[in-house]
PDB file of C-alpha atoms in Angstrom:
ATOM      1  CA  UNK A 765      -2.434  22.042  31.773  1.00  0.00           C
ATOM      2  CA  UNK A 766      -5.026  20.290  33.865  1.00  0.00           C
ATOM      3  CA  UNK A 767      -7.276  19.910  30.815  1.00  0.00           C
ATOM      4  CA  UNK A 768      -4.019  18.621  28.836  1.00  0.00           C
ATOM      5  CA  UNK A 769      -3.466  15.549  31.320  1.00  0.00           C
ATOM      6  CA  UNK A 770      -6.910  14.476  31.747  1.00  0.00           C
ATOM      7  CA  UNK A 771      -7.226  14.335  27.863  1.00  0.00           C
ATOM      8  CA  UNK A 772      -3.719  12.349  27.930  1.00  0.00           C
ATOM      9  CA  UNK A 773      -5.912   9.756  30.589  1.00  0.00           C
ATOM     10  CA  UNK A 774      -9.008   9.429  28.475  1.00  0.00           C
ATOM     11  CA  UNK A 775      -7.014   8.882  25.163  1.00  0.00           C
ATOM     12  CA  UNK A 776      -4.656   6.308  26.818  1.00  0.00           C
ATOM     13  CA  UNK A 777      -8.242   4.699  28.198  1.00  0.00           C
ATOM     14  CA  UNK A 778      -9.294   4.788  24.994  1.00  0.00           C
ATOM     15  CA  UNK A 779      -7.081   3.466  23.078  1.00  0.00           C
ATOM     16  CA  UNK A 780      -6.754   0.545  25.747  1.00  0.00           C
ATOM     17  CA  UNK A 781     -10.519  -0.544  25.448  1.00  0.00           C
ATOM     18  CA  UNK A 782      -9.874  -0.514  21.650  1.00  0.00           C
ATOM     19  CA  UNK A 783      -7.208  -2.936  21.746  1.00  0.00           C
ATOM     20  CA  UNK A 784      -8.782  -5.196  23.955  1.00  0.00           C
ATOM     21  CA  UNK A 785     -12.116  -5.671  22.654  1.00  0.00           C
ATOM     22  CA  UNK A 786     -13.210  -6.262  19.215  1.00  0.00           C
ATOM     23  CA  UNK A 787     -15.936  -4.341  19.132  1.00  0.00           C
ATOM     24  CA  UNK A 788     -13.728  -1.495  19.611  1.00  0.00           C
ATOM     25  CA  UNK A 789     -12.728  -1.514  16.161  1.00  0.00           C
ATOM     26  CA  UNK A 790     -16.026  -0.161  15.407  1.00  0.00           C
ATOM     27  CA  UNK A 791     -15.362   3.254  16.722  1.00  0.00           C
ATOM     28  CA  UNK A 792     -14.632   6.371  14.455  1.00  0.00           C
ATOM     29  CA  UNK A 793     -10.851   6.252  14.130  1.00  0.00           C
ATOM     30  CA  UNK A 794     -10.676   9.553  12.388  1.00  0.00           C
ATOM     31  CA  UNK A 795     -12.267  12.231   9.735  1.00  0.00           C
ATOM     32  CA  UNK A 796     -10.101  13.035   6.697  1.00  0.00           C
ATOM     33  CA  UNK A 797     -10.970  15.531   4.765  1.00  0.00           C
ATOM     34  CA  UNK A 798     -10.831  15.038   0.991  1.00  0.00           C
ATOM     35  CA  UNK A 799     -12.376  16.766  -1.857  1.00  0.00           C
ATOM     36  CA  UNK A 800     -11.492  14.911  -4.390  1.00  0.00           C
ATOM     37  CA  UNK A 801     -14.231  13.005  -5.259  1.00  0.00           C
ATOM     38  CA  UNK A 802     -17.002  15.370  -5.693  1.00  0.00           C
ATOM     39  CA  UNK A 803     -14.847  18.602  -5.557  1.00  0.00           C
ATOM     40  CA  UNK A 804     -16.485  20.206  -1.991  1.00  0.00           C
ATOM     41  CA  UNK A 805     -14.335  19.653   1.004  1.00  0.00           C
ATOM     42  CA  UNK A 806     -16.016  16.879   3.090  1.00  0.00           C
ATOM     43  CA  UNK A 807     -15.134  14.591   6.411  1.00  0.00           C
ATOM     44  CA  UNK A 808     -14.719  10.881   5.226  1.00  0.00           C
ATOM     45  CA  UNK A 809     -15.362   8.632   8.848  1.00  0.00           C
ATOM     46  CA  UNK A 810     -12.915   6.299   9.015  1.00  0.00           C
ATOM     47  CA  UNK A 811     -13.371   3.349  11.710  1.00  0.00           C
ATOM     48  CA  UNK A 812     -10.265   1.545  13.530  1.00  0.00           C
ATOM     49  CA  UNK A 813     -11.471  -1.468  11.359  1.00  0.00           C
ATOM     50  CA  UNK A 814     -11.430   0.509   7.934  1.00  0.00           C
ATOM     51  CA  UNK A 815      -7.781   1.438   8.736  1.00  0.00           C
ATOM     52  CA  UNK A 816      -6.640  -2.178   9.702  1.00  0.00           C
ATOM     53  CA  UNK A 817      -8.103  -3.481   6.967  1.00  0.00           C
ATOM     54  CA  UNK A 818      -6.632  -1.575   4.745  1.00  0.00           C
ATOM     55  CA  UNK A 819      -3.381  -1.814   6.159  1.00  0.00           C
ATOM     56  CA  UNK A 820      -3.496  -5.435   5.907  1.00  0.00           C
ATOM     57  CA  UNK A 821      -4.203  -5.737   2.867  1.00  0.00           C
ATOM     58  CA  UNK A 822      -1.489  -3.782   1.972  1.00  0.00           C
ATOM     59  CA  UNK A 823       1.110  -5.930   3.769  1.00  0.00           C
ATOM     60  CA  UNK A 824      -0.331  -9.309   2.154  1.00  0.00           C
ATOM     61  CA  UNK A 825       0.001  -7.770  -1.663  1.00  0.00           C
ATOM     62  CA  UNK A 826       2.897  -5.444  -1.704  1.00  0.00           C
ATOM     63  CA  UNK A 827       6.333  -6.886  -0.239  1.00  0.00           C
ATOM     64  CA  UNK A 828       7.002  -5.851   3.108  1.00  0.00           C
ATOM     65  CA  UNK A 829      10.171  -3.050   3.422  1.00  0.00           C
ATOM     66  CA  UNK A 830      12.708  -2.605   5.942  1.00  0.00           C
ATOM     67  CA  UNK A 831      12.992   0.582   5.263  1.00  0.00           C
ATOM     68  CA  UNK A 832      10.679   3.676   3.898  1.00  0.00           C
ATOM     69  CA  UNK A 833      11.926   6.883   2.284  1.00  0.00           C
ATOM     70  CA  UNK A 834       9.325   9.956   2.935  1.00  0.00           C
ATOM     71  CA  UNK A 835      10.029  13.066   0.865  1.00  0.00           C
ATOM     72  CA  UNK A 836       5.879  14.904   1.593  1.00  0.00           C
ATOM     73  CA  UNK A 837       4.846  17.207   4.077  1.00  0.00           C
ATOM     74  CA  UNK A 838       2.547  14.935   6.024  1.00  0.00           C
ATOM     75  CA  UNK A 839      -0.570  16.436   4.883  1.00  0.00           C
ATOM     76  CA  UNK A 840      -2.901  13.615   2.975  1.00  0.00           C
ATOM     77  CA  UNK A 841      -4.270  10.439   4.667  1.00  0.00           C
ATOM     78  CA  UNK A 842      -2.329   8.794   1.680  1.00  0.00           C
ATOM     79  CA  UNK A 843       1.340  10.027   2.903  1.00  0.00           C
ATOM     80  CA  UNK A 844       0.730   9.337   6.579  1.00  0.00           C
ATOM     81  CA  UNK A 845      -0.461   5.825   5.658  1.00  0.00           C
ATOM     82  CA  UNK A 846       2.103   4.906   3.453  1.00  0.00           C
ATOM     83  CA  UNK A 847       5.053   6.206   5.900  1.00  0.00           C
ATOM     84  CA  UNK A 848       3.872   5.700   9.167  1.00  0.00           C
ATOM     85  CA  UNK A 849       0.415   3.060   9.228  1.00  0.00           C
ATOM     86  CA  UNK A 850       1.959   0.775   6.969  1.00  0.00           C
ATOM     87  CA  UNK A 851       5.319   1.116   7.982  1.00  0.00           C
ATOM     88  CA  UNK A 852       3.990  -0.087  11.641  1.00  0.00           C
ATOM     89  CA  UNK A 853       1.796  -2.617   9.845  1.00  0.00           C
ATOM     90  CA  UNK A 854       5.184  -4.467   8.170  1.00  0.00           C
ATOM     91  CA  UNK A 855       7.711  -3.404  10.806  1.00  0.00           C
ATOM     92  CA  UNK A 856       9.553  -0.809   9.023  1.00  0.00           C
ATOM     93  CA  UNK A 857      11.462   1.997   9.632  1.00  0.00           C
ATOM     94  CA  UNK A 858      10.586   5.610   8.139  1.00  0.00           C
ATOM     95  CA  UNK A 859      13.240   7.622   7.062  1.00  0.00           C
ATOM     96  CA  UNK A 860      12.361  11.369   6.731  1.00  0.00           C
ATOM     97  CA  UNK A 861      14.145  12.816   3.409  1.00  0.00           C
ATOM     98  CA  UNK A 862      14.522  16.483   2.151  1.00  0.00           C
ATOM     99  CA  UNK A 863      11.770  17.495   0.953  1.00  0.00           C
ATOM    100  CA  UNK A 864      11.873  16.547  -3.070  1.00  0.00           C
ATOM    101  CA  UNK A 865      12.346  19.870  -5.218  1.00  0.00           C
ATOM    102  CA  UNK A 866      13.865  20.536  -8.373  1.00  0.00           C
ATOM    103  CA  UNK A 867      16.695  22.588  -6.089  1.00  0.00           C
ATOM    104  CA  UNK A 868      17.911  18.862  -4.852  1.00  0.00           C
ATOM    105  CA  UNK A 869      16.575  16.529  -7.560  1.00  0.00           C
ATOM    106  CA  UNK A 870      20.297  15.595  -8.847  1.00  0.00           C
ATOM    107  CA  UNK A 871      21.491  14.875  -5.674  1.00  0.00           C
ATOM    108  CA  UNK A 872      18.312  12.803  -4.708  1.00  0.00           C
ATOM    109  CA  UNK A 873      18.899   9.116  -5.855  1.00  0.00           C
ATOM    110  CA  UNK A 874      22.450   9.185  -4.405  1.00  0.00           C
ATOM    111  CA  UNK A 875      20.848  10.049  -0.661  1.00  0.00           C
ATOM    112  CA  UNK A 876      17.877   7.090  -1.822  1.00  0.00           C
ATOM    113  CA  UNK A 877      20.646   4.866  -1.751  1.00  0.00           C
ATOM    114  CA  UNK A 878      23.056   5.935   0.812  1.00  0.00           C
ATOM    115  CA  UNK A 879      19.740   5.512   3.290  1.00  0.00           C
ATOM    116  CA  UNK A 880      19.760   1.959   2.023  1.00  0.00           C
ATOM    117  CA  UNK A 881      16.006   2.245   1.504  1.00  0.00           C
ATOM    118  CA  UNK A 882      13.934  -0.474   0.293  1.00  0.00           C
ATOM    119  CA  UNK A 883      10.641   1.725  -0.523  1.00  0.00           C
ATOM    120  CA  UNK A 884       9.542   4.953  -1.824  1.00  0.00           C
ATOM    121  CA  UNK A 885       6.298   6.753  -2.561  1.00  0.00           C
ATOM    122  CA  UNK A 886       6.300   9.243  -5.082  1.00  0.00           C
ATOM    123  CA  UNK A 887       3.684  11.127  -7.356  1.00  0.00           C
ATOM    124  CA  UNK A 888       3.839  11.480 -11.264  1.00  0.00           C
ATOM    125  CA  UNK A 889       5.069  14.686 -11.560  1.00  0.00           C
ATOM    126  CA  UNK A 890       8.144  12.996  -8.765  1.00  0.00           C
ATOM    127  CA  UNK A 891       8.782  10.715 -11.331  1.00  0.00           C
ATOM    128  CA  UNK A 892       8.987  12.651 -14.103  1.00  0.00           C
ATOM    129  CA  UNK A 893      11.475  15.042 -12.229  1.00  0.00           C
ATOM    130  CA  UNK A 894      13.370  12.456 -11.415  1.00  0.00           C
ATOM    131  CA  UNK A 895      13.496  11.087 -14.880  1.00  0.00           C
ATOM    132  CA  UNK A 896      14.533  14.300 -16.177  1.00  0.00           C
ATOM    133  CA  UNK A 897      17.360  15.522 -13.707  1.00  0.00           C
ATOM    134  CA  UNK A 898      18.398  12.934 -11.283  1.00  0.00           C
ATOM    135  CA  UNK A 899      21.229  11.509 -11.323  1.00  0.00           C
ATOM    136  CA  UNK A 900      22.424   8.515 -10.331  1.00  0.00           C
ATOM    137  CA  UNK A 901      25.115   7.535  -7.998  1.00  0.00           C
ATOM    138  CA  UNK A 902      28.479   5.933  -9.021  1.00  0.00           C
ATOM    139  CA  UNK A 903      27.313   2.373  -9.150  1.00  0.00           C
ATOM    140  CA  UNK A 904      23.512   1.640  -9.185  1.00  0.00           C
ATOM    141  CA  UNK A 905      23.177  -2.602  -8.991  1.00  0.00           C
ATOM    142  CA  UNK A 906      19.341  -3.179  -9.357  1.00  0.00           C
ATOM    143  CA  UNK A 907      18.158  -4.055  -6.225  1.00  0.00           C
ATOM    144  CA  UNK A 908      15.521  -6.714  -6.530  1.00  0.00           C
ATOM    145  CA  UNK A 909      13.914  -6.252  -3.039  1.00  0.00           C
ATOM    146  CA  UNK A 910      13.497  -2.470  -3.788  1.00  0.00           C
ATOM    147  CA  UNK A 911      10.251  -0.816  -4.831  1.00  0.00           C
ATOM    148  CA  UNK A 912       8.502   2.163  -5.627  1.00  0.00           C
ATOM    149  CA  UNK A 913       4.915   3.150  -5.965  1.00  0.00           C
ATOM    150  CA  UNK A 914       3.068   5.865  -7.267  1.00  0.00           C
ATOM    151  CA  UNK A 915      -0.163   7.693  -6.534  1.00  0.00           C
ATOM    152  CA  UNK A 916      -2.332  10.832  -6.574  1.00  0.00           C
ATOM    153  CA  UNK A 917      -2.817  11.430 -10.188  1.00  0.00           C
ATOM    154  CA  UNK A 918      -2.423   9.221 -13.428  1.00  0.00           C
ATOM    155  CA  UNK A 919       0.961   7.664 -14.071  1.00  0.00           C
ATOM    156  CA  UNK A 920       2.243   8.296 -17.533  1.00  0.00           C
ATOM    157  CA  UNK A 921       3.399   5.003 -19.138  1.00  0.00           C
ATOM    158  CA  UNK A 922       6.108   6.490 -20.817  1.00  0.00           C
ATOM    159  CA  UNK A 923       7.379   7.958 -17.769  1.00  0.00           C
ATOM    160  CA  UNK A 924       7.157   5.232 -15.846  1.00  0.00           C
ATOM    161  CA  UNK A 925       9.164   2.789 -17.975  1.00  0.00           C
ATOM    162  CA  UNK A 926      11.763   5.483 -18.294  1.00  0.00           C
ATOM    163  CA  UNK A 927      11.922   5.735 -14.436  1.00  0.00           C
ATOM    164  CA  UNK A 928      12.021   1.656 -14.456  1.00  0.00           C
ATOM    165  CA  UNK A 929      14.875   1.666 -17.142  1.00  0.00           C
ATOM    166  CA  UNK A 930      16.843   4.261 -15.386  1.00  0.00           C
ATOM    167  CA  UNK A 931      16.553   3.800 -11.730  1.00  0.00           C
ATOM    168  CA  UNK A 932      16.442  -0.391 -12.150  1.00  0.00           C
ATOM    169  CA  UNK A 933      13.492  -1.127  -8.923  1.00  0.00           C
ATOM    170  CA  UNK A 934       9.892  -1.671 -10.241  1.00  0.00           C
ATOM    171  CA  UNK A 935       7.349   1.464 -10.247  1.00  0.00           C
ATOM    172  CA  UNK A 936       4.033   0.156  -9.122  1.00  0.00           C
ATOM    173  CA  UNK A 937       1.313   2.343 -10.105  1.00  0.00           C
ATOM    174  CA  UNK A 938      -1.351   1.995  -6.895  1.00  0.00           C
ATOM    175  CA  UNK A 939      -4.853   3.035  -6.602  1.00  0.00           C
ATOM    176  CA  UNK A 940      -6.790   4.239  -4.012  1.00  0.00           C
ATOM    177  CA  UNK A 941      -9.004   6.741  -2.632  1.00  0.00           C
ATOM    178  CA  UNK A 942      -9.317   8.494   0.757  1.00  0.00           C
ATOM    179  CA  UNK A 943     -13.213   6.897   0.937  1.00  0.00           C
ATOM    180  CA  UNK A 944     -11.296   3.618   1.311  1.00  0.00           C
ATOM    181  CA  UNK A 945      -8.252   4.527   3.584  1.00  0.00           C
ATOM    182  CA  UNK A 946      -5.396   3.531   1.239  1.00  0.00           C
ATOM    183  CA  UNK A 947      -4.576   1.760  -2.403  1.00  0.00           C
ATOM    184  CA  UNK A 948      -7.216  -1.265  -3.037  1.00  0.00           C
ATOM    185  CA  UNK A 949      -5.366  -2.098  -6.769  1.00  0.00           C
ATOM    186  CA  UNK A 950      -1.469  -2.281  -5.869  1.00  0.00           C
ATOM    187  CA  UNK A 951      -0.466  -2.481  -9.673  1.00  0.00           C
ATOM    188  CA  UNK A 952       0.941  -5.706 -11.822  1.00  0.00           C
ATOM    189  CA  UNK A 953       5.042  -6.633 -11.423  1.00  0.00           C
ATOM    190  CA  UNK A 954       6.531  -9.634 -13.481  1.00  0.00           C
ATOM    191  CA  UNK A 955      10.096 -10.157 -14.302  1.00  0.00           C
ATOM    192  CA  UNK A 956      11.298  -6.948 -12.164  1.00  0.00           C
ATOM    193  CA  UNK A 957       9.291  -4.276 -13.814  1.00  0.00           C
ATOM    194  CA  UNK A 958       5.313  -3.143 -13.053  1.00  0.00           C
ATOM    195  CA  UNK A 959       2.878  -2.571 -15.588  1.00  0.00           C
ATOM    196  CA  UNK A 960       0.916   0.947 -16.099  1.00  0.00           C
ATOM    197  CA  UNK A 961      -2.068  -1.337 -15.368  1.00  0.00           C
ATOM    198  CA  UNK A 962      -3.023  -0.866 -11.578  1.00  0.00           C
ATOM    199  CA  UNK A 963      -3.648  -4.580 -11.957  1.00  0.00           C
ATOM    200  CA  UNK A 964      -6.281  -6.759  -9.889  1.00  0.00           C
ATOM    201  CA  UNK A 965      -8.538  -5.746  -7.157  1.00  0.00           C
ATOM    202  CA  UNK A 966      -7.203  -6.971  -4.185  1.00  0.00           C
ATOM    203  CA  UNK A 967      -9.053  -7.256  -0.713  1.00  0.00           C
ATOM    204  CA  UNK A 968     -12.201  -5.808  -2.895  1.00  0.00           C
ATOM    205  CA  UNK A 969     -14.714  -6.814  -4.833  1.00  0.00           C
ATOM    206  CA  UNK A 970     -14.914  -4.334  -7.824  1.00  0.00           C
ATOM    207  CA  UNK A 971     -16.851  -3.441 -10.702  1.00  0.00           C
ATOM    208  CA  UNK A 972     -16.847  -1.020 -13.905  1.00  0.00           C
ATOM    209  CA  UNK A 973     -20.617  -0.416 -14.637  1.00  0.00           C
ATOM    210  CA  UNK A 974     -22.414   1.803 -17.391  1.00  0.00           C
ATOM    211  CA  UNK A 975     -24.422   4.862 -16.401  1.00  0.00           C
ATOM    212  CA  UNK A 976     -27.538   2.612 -16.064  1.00  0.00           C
ATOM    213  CA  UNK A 977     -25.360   0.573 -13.518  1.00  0.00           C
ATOM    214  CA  UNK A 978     -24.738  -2.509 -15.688  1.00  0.00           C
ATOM    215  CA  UNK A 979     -21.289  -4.145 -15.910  1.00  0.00           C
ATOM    216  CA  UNK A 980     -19.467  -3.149 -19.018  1.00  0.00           C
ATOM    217  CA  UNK A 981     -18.221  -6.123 -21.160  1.00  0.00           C
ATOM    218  CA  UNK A 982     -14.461  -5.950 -21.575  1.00  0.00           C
ATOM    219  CA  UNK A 983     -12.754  -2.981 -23.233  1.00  0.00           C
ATOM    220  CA  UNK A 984     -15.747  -0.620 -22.929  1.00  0.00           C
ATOM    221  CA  UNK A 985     -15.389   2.302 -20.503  1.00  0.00           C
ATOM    222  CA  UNK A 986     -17.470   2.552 -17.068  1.00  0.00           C
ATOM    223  CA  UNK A 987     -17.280   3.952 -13.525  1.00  0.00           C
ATOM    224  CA  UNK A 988     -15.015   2.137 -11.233  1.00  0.00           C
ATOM    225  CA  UNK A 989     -16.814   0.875  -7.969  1.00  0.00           C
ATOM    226  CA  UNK A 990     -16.262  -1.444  -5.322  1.00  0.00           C
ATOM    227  CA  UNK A 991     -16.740  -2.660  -1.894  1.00  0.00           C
ATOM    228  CA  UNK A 992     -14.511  -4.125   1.085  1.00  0.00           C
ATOM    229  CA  UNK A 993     -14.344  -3.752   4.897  1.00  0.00           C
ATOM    230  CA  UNK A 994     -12.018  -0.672   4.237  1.00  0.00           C
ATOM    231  CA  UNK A 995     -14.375   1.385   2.871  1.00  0.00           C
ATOM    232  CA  UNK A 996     -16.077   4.348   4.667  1.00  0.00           C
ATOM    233  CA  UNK A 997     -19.589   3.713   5.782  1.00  0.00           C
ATOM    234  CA  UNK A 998     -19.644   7.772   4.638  1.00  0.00           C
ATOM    235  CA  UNK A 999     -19.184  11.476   4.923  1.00  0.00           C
ATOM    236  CA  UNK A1000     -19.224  13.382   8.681  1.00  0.00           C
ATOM    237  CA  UNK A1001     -22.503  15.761   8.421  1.00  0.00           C
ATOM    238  CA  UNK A1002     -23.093  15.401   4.949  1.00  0.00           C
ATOM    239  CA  UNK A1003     -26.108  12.783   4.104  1.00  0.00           C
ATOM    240  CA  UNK A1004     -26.280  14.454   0.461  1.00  0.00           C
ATOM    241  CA  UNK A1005     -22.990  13.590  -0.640  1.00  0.00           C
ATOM    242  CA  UNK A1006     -23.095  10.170   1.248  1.00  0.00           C
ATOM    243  CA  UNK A1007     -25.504   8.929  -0.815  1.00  0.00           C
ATOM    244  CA  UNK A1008     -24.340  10.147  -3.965  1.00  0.00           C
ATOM    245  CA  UNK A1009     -21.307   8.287  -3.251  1.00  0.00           C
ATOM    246  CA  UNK A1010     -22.333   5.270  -0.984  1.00  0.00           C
ATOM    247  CA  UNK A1011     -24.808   2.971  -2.272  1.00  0.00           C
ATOM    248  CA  UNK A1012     -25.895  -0.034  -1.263  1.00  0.00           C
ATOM    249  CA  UNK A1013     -22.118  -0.444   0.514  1.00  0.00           C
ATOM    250  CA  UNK A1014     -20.875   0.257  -3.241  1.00  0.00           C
ATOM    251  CA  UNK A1015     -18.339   3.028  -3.409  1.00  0.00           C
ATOM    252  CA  UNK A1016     -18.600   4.639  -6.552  1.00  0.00           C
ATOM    253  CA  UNK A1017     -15.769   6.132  -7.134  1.00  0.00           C
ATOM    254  CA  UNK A1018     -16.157   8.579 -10.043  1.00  0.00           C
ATOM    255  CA  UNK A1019     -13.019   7.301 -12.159  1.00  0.00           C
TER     256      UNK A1019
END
C-alpha cells in the first residue's frame, strides 16, 4: 500500500512538471507494442509531443463529435486513441457499446442511434457485418454531422459504398500506423459520402518512392513513407529494427 501511494505522488508530480513546461513534452509518454510492421513484437516510444500532435491533427481534419460510440476491447493504441485521446482532444463524450458480434449485429444500428452518437470507429470486417445483417431502425434521416471511420486493414470499396448507401453518414477510410500514434491520411468526403481513397496527407509530409528510394511518377506503385512531429523517434531496445524502419526521420512504412 505504501509503495501504491508514493507511486500515486510521483505520477501526479509528473504529470504536473509535464504540463507546465514545454520541454516536458519531450519525455517518453508510453511504449506500444505493435508487430505489424515488420511482424516481431516490438516497443514503439511514443513522446507526450508525438501523442499531441497527433491528436491535433486529428481535431483540425476530421469534424469534431459530441459524442463517440466504442464497440473494441481497449487493446490497440488505435482504439484507445480514437475513444478516449481524441475524444478529450475535441471534448467528446465516449459511449461504451456491446461489444459488436454477429449475436447483436441486427439490433446494433438501432442502439447507434438511440445513443444519439455522432461518431463511430469500426474495422472492415465491422462494416461488412453490418452491411450484411444490420438492420436499421424505424426511421433513419441521414444525419449530416454523423461520421464513421475505418481502420486496421484495407477497406473494400464495394463495401464501403454499400455501408454509405445503407446507413446514410459518410465512411472515411483513415490511415495510420502505431509508429505514428494515430491516422496521418483521414480519407476524402464531398457531397456526404467519402471516397475509398485515404485522401491527402495531412500534418505530414509524405512520399511513395521505388526500391532505389526515388519518387514514383503518378500511377506507379511504391512504398509509402513520411515524416511529421508524430512520428516515433523508434523502437524500445531494438536498434536493428529502428533503423530498418527509421531513416533519416523518414518512416517507411512498408505499405
Amino acid at each position: 500500500r505504501q509503495r501504491f501511494i508514493s507511486y500515486s505522488k510521483t505520477y501526479t508530480l509528473i504529470n504536473d512538471e509535464i504540463f507546465s513546461s514545454r520541454s516536458r513534452l519531450e519525455n517518453i509518454a508510453m511504449i506500444a507494442y505493435t508487430s505489424g510492421t515488420t511482424s516481431d513484437p516490438k516497443g514503439i516510444v511514443l513522446t507526450h509531443q508525438n501523442l499531441k500532435s497527433a491528436y491535433e491533427s486529428a481535431t483540425t481534419y476530421m469534424a469534431s463529435p459530441n459524442r463517440i460510440g466504442c464497440v473494441f476491447r481497449i487493446a490497440t493504441l488505435g482504439t484507445l486513441g480514437i475513444h478516449f485521446f481524441y475524444a478529450q482532444e475535441c471534448g467528446a463524450t465516449t459511449v461504451i457499446l456491446p461489444e459488436l458480434t454477429l449475436l447483436n449485429v441486427t439490433s446494433f444500428w438501432k442502439q447507434y442511434q438511440e445513443a444519439n452518437l455522432d461518431f463511430i470507429y469500426l474495422v472492415p470486417s465491422f462494416v461488412k457485418m453490418l452491411n450484411h445483417f444490420g438492420k436499421l431502425a424505424e426511421s433513419n434521416p441521414i444525419d449530416t454531422g454523423a461520421q464513421a471511420v475505418s481502420a486496421g486493414a484495407p477497406l473494400s470499396e464495394v463495401e464501403q459504398m454499400k455501408f454509405q448507401e445503407k446507413f446514410r453518414i459518410p465512411l472515411r477510410n483513415i490511415y495510420g500506423l502505431t509508429e505514428s500514434s494515430f491516422a496521418v491520411f483521414y480519407g476524402d468526403v464531398r457531397q456526404g459520402k467519402a471516397s475509398n481513397s485515404i485522401g491527402q496527407a495531412h500534418a505530414v509530409t509524405a512520399r511513395i518512392i521505388d526500391d532505389l528510394g526515388q519518387e514514383v511518377t503518378p500511377g506507379e506503385k511504391g512504398e509509402l513513407i513520411y515524416t511529421a512531429p508524430m512520428v516515433s523517434s523508434g523502437y524500445y531496445k531494438n536498434k536493428e529494427q529502428t533503423n530498418q524502419i527509421f531513416k533519416s526521420g523518414w518512416l517507411y512504412t512498408g505499405d
